[in-house]
mmCIF file of C-alpha atoms in Angstrom:
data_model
loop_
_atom_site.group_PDB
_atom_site.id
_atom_site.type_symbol
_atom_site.label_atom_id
_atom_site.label_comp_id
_atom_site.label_asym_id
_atom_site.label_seq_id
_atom_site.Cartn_x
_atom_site.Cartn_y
_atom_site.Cartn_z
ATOM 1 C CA UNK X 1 54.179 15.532 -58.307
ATOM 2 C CA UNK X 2 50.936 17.289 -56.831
ATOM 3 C CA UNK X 3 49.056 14.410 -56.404
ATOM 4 C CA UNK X 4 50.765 12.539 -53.667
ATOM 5 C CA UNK X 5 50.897 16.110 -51.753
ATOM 6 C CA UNK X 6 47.317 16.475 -52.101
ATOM 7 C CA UNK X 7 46.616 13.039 -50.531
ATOM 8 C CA UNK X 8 49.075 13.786 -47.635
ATOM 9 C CA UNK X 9 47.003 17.329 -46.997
ATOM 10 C CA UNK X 10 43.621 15.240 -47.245
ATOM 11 C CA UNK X 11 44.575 12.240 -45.139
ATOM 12 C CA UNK X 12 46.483 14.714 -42.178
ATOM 13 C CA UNK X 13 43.148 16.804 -42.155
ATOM 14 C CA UNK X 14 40.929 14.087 -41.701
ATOM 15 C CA UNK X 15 43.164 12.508 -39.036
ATOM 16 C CA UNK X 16 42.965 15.581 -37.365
ATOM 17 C CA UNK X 17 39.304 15.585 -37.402
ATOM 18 C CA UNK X 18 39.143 12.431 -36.461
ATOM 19 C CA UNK X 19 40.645 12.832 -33.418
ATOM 20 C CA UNK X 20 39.230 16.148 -32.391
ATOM 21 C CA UNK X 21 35.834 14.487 -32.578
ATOM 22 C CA UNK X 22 36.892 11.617 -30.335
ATOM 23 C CA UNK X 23 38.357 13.720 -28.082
ATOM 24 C CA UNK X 24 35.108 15.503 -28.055
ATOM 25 C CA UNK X 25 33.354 12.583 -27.329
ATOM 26 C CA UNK X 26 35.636 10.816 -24.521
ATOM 27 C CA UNK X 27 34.952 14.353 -22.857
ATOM 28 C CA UNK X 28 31.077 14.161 -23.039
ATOM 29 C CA UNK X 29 31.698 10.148 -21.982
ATOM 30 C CA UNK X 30 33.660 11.575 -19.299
ATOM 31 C CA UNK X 31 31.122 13.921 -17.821
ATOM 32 C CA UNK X 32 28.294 11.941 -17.927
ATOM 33 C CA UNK X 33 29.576 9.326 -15.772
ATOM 34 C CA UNK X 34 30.736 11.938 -13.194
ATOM 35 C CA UNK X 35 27.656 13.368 -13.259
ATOM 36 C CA UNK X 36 25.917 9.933 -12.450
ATOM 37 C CA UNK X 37 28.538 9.245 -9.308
ATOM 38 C CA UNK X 38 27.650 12.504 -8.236
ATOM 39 C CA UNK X 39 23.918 12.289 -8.499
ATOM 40 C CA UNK X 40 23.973 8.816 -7.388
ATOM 41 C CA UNK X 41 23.437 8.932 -3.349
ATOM 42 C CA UNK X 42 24.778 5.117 -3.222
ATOM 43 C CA UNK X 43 27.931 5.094 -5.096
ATOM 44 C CA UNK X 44 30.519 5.649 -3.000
ATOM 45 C CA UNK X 45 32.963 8.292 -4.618
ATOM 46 C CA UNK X 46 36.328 7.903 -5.456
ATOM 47 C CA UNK X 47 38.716 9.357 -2.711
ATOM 48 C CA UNK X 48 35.811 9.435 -0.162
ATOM 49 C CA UNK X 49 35.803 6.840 2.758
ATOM 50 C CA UNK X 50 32.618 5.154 4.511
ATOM 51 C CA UNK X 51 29.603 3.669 3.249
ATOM 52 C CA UNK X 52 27.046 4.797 1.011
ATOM 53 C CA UNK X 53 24.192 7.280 1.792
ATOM 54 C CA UNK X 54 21.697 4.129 1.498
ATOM 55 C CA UNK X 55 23.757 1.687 3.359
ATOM 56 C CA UNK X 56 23.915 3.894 6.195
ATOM 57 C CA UNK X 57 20.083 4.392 6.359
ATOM 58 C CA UNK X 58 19.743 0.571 6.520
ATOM 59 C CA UNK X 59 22.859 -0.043 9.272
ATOM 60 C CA UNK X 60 20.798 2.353 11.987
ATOM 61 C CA UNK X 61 17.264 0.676 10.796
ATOM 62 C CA UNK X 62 19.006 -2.608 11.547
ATOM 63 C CA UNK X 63 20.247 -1.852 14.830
ATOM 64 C CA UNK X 64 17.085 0.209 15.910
ATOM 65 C CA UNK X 65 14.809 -2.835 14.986
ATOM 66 C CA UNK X 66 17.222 -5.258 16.536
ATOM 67 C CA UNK X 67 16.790 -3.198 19.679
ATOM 68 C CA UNK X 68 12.659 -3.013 19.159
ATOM 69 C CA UNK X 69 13.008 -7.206 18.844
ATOM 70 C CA UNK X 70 15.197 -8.129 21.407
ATOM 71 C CA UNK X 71 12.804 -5.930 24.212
ATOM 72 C CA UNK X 72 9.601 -6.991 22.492
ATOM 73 C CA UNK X 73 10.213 -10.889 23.707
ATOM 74 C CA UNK X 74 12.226 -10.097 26.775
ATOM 75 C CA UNK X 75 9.296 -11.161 28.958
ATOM 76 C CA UNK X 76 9.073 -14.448 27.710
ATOM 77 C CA UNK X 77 12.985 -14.550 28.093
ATOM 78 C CA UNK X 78 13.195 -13.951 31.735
ATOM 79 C CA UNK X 79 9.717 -16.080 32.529
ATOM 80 C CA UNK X 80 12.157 -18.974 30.771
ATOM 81 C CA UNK X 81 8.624 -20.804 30.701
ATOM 82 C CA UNK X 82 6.236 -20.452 27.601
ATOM 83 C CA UNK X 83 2.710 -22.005 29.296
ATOM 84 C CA UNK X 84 0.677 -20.968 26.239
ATOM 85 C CA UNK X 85 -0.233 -21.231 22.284
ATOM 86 C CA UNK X 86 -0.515 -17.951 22.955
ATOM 87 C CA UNK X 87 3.292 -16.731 24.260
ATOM 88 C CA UNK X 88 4.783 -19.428 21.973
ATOM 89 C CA UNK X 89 2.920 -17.292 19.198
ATOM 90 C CA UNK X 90 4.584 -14.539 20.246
ATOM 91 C CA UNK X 91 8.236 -16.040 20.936
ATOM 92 C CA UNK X 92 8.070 -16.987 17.225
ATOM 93 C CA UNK X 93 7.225 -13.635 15.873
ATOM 94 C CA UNK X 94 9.918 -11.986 18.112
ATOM 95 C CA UNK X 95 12.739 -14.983 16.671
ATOM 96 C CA UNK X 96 11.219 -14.314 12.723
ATOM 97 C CA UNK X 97 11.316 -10.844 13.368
ATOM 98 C CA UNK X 98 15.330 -11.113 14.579
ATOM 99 C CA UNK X 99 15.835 -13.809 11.830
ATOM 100 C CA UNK X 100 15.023 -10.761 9.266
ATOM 101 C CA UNK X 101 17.208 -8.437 10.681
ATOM 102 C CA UNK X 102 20.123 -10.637 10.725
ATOM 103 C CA UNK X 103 19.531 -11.315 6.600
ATOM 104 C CA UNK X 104 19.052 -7.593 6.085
ATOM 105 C CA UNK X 105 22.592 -7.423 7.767
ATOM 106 C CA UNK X 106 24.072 -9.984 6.433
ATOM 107 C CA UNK X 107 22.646 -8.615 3.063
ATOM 108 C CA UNK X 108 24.305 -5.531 4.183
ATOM 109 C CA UNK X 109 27.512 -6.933 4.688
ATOM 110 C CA UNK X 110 28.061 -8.825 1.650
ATOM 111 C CA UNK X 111 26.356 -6.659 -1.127
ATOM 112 C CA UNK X 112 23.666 -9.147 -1.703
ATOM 113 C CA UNK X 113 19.490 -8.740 -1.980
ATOM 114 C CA UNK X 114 17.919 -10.680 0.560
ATOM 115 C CA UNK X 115 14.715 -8.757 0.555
ATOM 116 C CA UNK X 116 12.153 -11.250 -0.101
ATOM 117 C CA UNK X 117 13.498 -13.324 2.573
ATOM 118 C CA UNK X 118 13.550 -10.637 4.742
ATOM 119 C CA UNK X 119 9.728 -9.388 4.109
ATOM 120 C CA UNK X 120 8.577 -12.791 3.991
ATOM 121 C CA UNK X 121 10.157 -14.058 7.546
ATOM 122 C CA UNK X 122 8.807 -10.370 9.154
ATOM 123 C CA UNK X 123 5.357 -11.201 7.286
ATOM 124 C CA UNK X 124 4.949 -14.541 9.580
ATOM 125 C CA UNK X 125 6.151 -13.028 12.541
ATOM 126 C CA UNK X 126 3.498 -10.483 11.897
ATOM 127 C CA UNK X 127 1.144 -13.215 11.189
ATOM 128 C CA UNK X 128 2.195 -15.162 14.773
ATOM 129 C CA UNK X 129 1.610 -11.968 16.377
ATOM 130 C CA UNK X 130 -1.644 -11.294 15.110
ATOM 131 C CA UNK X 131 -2.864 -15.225 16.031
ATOM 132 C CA UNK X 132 -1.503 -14.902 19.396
ATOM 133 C CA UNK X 133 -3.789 -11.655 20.662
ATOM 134 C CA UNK X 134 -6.843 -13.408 19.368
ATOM 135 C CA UNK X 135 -6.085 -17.097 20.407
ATOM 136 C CA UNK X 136 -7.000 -16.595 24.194
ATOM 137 C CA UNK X 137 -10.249 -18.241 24.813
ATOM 138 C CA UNK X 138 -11.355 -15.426 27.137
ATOM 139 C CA UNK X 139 -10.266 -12.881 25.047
ATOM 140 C CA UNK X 140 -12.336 -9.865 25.430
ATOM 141 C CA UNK X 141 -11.988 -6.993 23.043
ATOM 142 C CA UNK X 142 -10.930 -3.722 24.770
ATOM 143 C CA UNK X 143 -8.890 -1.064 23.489
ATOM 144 C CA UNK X 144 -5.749 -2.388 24.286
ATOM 145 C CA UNK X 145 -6.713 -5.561 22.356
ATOM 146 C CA UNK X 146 -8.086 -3.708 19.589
ATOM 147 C CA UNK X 147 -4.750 -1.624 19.382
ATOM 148 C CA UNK X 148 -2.551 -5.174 19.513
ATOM 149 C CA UNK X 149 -4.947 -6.265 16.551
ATOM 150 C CA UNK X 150 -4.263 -2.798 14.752
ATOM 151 C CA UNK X 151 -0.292 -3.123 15.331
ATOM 152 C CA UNK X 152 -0.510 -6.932 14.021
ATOM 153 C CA UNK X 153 -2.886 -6.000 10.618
ATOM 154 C CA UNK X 154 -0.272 -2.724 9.664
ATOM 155 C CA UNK X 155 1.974 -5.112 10.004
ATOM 156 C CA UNK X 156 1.163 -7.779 8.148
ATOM 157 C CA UNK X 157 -0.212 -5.369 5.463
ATOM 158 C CA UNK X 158 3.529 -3.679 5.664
ATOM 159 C CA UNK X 159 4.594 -7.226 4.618
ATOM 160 C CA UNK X 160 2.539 -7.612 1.960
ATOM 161 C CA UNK X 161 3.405 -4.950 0.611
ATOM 162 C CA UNK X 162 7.455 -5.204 0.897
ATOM 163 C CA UNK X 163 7.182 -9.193 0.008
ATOM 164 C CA UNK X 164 4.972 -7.847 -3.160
ATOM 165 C CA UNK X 165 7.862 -5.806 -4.089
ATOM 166 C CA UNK X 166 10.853 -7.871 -3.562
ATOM 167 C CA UNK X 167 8.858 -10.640 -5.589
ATOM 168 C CA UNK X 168 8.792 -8.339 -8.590
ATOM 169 C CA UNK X 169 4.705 -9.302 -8.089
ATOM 170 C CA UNK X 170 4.327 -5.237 -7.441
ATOM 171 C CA UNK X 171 6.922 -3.760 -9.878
ATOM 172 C CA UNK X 172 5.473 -0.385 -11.141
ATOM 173 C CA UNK X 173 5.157 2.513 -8.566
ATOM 174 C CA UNK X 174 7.797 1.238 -6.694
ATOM 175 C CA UNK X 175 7.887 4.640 -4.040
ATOM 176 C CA UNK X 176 4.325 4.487 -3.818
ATOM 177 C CA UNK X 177 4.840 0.719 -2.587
ATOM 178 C CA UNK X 178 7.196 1.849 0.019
ATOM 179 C CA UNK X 179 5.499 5.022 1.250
ATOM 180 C CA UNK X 180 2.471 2.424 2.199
ATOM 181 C CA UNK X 181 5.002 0.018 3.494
ATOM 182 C CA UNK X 182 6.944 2.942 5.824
ATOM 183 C CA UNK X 183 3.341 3.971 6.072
ATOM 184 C CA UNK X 184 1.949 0.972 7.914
ATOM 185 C CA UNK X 185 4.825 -0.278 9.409
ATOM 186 C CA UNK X 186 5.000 3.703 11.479
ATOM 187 C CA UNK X 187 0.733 2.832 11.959
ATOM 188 C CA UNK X 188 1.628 -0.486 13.660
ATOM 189 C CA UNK X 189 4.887 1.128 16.278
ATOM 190 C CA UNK X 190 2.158 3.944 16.909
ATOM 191 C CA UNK X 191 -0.202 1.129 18.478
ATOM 192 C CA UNK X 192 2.378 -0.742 20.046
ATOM 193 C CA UNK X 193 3.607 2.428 21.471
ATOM 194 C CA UNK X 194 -0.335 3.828 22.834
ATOM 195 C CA UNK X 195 -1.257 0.252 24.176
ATOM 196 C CA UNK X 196 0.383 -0.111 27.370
ATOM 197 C CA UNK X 197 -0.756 3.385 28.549
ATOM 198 C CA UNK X 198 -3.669 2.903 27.553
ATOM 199 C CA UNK X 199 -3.768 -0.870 29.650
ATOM 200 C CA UNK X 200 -2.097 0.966 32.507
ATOM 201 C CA UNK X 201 0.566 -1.092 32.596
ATOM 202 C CA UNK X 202 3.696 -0.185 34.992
ATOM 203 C CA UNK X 203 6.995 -1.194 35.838
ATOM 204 C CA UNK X 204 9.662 -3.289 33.707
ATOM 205 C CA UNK X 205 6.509 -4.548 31.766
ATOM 206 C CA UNK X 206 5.947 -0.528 30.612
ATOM 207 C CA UNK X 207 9.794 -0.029 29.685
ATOM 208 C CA UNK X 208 10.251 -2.622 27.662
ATOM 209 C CA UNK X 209 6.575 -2.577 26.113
ATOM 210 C CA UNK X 210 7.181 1.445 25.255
ATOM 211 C CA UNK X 211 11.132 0.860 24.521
ATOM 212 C CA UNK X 212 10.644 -2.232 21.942
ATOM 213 C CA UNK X 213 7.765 0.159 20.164
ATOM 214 C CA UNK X 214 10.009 3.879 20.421
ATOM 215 C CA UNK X 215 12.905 1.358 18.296
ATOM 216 C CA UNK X 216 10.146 0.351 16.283
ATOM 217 C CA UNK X 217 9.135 3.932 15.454
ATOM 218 C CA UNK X 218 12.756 5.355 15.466
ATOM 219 C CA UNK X 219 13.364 3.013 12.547
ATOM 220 C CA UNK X 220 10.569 4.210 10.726
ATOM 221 C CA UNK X 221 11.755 7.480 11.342
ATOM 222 C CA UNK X 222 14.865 6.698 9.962
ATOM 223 C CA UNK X 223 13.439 4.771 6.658
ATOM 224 C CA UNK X 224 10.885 8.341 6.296
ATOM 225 C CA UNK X 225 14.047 10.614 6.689
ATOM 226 C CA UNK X 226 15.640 8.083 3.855
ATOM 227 C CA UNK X 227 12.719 7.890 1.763
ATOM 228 C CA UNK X 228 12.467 12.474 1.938
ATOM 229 C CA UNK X 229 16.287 12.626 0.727
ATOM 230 C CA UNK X 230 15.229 10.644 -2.238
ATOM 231 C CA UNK X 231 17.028 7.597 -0.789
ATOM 232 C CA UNK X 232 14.967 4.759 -1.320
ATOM 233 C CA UNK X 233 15.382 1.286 0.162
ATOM 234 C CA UNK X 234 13.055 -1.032 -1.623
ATOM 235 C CA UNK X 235 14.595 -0.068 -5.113
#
């Protein structure tokens, strides 16, 4: 009989198409996804060791902004004596500015997104700093003042900005949001940095003052350098 031959030819052709187009396929499946792990600068490739590109970025922002904390209250540390509204301002903006670092390592650490926690506990440090130049009662507005009051605006306006996009409040333009929050926060370490020269200030009270602002601004530099390898943090 013909017919039954017929159907075997049909059905074995089809079969064969069949699987040459799914073959096709798995191999388009296939390279797609190894083009995405290579394009991908935080996907850690197979057969590769260490952390991601991103990850790495945020490890030596961590530890350079841990270093910019710990020397920023270091005078209040040694005087172990806060006589004022006015250092106790500034203790807790120092602590809330540590407290964020240690969530942005422990976010780190365990793969988890504490950003908003993180921008909101730098955002009232910021604000404590900014209260505490301007709470003296004989304040008088020099430059050195009106650079402490520039450092504690950029960088409460750095906040904003970060705790606007961690909230989801600021979702569009997400790089432009973090350009102006690199932007500020590298605004505020520049003032921190010029005020104590331009005070005249010597000694330990110089180091530390210049040191706690250089690990300010070497983080920056580090979250810039991120941000021009197309490594953004904030996404």
């Amino acid at each position: 009989p013909v017919a039954p031959v017929v159907r075997a030819c049909v059905y074995s052709a089809v079969m064969d198409r069949d699987c040459k187009a799914y073959e096709v396929d798995l191999e388009k499946s296939d390279c797609n996804h190894q083009s995405t792990v290579d394009s991908d600068p935080d996907v850690i490739k197979p057969g590769t060791t260490g952390i991601s590109q991103v990850a790495a970025y945020q490890a030596v922002m961590i530890l350079a902004w841990v270093k910019s904390g710990f020397d920023f209250v270091a005078p209040a540390v040694w005087d172990a004596e806060i006589a004022s509204l006015s250092e106790a301002l500034w203790v807790v903006s120092a602590g809330a500015w540590l407290l964020g670092c240690l969530f942005w390592a422990g976010a780190l650490a365990l793969s988890r997104d504490f950003g908003l926690v993180m921008s909101v506990l730098w955002l009232i440090g910021g604000v404590a700093y900014t209260i505490c130049v301007v709470v003296p009662e004989e304040l008088e507005v020099d430059a050195t003042v009106a650079l402490w009051l520039c450092g504690g605006i950029t960088w409460v306006v750095a906040c904003v900005f970060w705790v606007g996009t961690a909230s989801k409040l600021l979702d569009g333009r997400r790089h432009v949001w973090e350009i102006l929050v690199v932007g500020f926060f590298t605004v505020c370490g520049v003032a921190f940095w010029l005020a104590p020269l331009v005070r005249g200030a010597t000694g330990h009270g110089l180091y530390l003052e210049l040191s706690a602002s250089s690990w300010w601004l070497g983080g920056c530099g580090v979250w810039i350098a991120a941000c021009a390898s197309g490594n953004w943090l904030l996404e």
